[in-house]
Short mmCIF file of C-alpha atoms and ligand atoms in Angstrom, two decimals:
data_model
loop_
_atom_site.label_atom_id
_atom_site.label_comp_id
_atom_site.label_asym_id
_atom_site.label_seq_id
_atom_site.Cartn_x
_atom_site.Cartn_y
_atom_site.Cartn_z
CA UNK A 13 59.28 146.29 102.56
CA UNK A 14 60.76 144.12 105.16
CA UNK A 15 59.07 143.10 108.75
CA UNK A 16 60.40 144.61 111.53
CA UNK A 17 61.54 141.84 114.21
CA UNK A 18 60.26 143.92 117.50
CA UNK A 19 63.01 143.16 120.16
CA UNK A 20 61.01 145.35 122.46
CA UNK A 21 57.83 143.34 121.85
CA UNK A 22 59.50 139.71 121.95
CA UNK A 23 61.45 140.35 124.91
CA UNK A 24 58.29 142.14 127.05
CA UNK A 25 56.62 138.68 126.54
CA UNK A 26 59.70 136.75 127.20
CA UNK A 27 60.11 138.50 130.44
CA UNK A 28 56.62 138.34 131.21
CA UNK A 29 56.96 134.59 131.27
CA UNK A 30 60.04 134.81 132.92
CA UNK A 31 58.56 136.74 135.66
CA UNK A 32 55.52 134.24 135.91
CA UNK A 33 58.28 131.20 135.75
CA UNK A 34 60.42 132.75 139.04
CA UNK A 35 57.36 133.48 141.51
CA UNK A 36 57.08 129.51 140.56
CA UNK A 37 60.37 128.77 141.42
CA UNK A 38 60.68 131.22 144.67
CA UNK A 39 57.19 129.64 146.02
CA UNK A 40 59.23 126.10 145.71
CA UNK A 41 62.27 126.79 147.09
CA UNK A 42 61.73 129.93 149.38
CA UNK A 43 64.21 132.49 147.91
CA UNK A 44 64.63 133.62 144.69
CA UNK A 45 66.99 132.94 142.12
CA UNK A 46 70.35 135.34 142.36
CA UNK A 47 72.66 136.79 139.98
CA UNK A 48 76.29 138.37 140.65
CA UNK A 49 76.99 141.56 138.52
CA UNK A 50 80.92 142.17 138.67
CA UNK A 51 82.21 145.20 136.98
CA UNK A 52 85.54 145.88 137.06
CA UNK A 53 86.51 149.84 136.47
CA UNK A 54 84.00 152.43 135.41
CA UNK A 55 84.00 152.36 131.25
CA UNK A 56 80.72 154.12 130.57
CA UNK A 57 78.97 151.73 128.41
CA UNK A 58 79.64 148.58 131.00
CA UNK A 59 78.15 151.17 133.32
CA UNK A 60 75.24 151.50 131.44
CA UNK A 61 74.39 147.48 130.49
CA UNK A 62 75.57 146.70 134.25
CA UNK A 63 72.17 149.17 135.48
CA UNK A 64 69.89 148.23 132.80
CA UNK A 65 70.35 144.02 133.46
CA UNK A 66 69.89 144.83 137.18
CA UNK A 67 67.25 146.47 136.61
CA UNK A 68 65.82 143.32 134.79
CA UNK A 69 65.97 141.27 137.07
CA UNK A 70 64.24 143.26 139.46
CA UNK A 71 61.69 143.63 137.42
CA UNK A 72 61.08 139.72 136.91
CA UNK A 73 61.81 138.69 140.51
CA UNK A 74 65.48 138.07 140.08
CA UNK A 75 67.82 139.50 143.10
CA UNK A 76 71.07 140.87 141.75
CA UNK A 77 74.09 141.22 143.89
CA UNK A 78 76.69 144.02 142.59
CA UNK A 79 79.95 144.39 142.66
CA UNK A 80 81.57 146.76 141.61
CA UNK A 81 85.67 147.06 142.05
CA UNK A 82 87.74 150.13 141.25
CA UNK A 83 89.74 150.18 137.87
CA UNK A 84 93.24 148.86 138.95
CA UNK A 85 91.63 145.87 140.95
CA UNK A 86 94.61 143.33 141.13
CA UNK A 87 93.32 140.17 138.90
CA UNK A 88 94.16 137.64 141.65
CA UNK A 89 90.95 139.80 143.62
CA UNK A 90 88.51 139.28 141.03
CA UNK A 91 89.36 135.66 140.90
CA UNK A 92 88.67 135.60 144.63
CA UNK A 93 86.07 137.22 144.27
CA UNK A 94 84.49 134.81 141.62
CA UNK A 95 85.78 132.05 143.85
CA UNK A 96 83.71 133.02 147.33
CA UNK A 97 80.47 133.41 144.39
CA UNK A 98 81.03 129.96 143.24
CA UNK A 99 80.56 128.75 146.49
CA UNK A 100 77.46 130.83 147.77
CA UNK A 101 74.15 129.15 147.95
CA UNK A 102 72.13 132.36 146.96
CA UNK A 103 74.13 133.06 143.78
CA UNK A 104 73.05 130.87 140.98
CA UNK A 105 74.39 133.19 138.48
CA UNK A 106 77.61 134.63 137.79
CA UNK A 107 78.07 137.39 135.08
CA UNK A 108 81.66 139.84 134.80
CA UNK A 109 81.13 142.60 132.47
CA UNK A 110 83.25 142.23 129.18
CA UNK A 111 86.04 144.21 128.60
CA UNK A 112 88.02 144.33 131.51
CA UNK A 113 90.81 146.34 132.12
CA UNK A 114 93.90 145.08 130.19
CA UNK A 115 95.83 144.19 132.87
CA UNK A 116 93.57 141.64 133.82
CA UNK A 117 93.43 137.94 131.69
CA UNK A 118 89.80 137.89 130.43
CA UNK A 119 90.16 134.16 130.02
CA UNK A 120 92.03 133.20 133.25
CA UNK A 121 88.96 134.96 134.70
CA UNK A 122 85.86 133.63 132.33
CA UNK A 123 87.86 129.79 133.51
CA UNK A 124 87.21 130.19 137.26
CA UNK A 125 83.87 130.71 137.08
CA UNK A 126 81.83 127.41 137.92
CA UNK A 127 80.63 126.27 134.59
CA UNK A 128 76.83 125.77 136.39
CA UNK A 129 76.79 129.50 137.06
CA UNK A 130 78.07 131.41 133.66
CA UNK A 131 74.93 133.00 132.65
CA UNK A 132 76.76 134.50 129.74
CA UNK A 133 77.75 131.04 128.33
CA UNK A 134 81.37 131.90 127.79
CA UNK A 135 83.25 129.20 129.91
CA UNK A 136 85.35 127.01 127.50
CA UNK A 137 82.79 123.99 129.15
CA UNK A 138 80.02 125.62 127.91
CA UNK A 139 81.62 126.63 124.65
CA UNK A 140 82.91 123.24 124.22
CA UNK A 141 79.57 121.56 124.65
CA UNK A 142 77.78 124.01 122.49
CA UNK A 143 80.78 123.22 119.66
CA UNK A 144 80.02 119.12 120.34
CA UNK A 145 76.24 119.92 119.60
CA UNK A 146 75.09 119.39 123.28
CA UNK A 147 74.81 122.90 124.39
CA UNK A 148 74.05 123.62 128.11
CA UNK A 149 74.06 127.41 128.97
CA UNK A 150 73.82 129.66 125.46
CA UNK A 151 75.31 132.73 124.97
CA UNK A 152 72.83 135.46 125.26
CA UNK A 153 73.30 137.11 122.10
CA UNK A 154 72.82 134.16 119.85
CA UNK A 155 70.57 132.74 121.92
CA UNK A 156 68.24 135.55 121.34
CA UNK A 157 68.55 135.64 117.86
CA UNK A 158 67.56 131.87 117.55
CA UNK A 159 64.23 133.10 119.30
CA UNK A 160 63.61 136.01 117.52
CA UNK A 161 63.90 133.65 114.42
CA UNK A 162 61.55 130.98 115.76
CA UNK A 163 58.88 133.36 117.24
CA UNK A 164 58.63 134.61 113.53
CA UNK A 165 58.78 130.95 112.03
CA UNK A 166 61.67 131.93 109.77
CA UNK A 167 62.92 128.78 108.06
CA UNK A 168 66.78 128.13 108.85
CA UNK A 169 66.98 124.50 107.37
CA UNK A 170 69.16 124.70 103.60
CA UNK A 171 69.93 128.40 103.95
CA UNK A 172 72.51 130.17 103.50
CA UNK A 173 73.78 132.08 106.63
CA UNK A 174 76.58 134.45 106.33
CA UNK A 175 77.65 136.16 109.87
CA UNK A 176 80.31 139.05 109.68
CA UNK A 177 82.12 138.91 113.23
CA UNK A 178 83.94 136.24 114.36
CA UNK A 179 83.78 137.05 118.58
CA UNK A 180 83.45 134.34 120.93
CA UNK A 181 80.53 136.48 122.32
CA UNK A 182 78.21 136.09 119.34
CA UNK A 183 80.05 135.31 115.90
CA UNK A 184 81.44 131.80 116.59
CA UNK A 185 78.26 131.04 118.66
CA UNK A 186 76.06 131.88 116.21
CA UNK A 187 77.43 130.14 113.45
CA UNK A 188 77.49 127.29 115.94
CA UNK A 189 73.31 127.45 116.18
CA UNK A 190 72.62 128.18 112.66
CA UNK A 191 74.43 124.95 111.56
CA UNK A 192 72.76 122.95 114.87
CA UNK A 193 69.55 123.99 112.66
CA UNK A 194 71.06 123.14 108.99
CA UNK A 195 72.09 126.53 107.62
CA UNK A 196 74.94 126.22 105.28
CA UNK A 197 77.17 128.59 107.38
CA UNK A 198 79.45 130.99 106.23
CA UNK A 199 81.87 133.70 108.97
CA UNK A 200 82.89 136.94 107.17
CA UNK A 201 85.18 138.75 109.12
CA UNK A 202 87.51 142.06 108.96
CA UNK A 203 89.40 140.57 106.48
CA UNK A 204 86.99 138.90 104.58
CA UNK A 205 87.71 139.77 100.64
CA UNK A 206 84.51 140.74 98.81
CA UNK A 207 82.41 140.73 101.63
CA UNK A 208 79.58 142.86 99.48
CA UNK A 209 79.06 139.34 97.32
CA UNK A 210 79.36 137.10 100.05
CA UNK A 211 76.18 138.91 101.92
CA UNK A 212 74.58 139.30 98.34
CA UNK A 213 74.13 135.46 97.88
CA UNK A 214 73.28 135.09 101.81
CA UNK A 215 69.29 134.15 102.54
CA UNK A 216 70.07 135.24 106.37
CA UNK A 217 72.69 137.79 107.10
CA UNK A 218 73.49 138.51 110.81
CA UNK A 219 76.13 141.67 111.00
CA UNK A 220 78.37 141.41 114.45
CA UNK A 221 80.80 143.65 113.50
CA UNK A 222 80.76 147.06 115.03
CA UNK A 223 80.98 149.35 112.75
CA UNK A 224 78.18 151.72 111.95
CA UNK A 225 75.98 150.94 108.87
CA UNK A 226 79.38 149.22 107.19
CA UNK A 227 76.60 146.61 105.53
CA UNK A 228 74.93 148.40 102.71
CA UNK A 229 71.16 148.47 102.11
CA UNK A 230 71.65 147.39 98.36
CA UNK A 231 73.87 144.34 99.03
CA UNK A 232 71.05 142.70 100.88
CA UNK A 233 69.34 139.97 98.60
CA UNK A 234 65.90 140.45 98.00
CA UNK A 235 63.56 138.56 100.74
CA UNK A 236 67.08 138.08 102.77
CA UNK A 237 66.65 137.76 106.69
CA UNK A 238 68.75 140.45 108.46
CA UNK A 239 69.76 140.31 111.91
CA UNK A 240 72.02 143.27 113.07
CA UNK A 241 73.97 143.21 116.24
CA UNK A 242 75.49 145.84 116.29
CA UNK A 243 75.41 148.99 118.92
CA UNK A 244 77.60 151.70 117.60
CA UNK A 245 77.01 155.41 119.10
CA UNK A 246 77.49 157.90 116.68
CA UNK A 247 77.25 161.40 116.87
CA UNK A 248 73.74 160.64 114.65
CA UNK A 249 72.43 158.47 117.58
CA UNK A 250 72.62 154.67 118.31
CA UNK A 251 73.65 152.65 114.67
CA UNK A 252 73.81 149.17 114.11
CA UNK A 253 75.98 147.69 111.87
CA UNK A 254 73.56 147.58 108.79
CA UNK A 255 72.50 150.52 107.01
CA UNK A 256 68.48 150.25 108.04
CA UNK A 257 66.81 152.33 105.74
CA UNK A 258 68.09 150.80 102.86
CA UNK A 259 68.80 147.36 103.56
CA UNK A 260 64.72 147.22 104.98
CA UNK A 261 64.20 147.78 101.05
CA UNK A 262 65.12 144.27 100.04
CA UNK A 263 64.53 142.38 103.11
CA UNK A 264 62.10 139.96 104.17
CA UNK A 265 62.22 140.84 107.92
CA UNK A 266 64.93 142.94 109.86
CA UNK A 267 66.05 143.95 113.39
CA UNK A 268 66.13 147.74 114.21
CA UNK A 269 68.53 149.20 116.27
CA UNK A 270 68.03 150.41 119.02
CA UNK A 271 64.89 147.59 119.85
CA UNK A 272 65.88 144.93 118.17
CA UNK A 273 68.33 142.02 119.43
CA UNK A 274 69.28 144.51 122.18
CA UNK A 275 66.01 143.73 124.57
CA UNK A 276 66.33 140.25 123.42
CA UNK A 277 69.94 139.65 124.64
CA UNK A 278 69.04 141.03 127.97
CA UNK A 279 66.04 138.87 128.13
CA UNK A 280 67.98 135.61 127.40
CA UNK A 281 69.92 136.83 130.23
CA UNK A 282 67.41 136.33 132.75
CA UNK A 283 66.06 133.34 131.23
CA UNK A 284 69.73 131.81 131.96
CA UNK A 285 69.81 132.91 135.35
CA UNK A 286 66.64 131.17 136.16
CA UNK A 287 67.42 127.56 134.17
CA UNK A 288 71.06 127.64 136.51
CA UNK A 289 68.89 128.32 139.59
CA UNK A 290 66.63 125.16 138.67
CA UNK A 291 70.46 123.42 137.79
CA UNK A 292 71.26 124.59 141.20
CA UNK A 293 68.54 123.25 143.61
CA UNK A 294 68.74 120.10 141.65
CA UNK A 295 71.92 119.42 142.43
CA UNK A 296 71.33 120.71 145.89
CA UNK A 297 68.81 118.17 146.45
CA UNK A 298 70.54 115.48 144.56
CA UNK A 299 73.66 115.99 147.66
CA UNK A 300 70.92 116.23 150.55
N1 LIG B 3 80.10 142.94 127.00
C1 LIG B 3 79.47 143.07 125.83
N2 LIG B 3 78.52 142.12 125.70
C2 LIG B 3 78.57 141.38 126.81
C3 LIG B 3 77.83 140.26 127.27
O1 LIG B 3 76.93 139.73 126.61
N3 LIG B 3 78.17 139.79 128.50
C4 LIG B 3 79.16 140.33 129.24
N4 LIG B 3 79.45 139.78 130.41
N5 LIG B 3 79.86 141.37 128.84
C5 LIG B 3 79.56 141.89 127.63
#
């Protein structure tokens, strides 16, 4: 029976050190560190993440700044929008909820944010320079796996990973910091053929595909690391991508859903929002 890897638990002392690391940097530099929270329309589940990360960084010491535009928002708006945040000393973090309304160019929008102050680590800088092996800002999501995999000691080095989901959020990423830490990589995807064999030979599987419990319990090699991203409301509840029951069976460890990479994500969120805000007053100083 596998170990459950406690989001809830890793994240609460993340935070907590978080927390302890801001009321450091506020006594320093007299104001705390600042995040922008754009959301663009009113899709439910944006609503939803939008409250819950403001909400963390209130609770660590974090002030968030929201903004929140109507659906049909013209795109050139937003971009002015990100542009007048880019250039305001209190804002050291920039984050626009993902998806946004079609009419508006994700990436046109994800480009004009200033590199220093994408929290979520999706600016093609930041991509780039994770993809060169000199990584700067980390996506969340991966990000948060890597921890969860370190605070347990899992060994990485000479496995093989298999990742099903190939998003620039967390699929590409992750592959990214599995082979920065010598996993033999492999990206399973919608059209991946024989996908049940590829995750049967995997020693870490980490399912970021979206579809509820699509990864069966039984293909899951025995002693096999599983890390499952997925968030999937059905009409049973919340469902990750991995069927839990089962799959917990053969594993060595596993996330659960809900409280597993969830919490984790959100708390890599604030950890980026601080390191930008250090970034930030650095460079500050460096022009004074
Ligand atoms: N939508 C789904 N996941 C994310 C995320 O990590 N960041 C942002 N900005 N939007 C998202």
């Amino acid at each position: 029976m596998a170990i459950i890897l406690n989001g809830n638990e890793l994240s609460a002392r993340k935070r907590e050190q978080i927390a302890q690391e801001t009321r450091v940097f506020a006594a320093q530099h007299g104001r705390a560190p600042g995040l922008a929270v754009i959301l663009v329309g009113d899709d439910p589940a944006s609503s939803i993440y939008v409250r819950t990360k403001k909400n963390d960084c209130t609770q660590v010491g974090i002030r968030s700044f929201d903004h929140h535009l109507p659906e049909h928002t013209e795109a050139e708006e937003v971009l002015s929008l990100i542009k007048t945040l880019n250039a305001d000393g209190e804002v050291d973090g920039i984050l626009v909820q993902l998806p946004l309304p079609a009419h508006i160019d994700t990436q046109e929008v994800l480009l004009t944010i200033d590199p220093a102050k994408d929290v979520d680590g999706f600016h093609p800088y930041n991509m780039g320079r994770l993809l060169v092996g000199e990584p700067t800002i980390l996506p969340c999501t991966p990000s948060g796996v890597m921890y969860m995999l370190r605070e347990h000691s899992v060994e990485i080095k000479g496995k093989d990973a298999v990742i099903v989901g190939r998003s620039n959020i967390v699929g590409k990423p992750m592959a990214l910091l599995l082979m920065m830490e010598h996993a033999t990589v492999t990206i399973c995807h919608s059209r991946t053929r024989n996908l049940d064999q590829k995750i049967a030979a995997a020693d870490i599987v980490v399912a970021a595909i979206g579809k509820a419990e699509m990864i069966k319990g039984e293909w899951i090699k025995e002693g096999a690391v599983v890390i499952d991203v997925g968030m999937n409301r059905t009409e049973a509840g919340l469902k990750g991508d991995v069927s839990f029951e089962a799959a917990r069976e053969h594993a060595s460890y596993i996330t659960p859903v809900p409280g597993g990479v969830g919490p984790m994500t959100r708390a890599m969120l604030l950890e980026n929002t601080l390191v930008a805000a250090r970034g930030h007053q650095k460079n500050r100083a460096a022009k004074t």
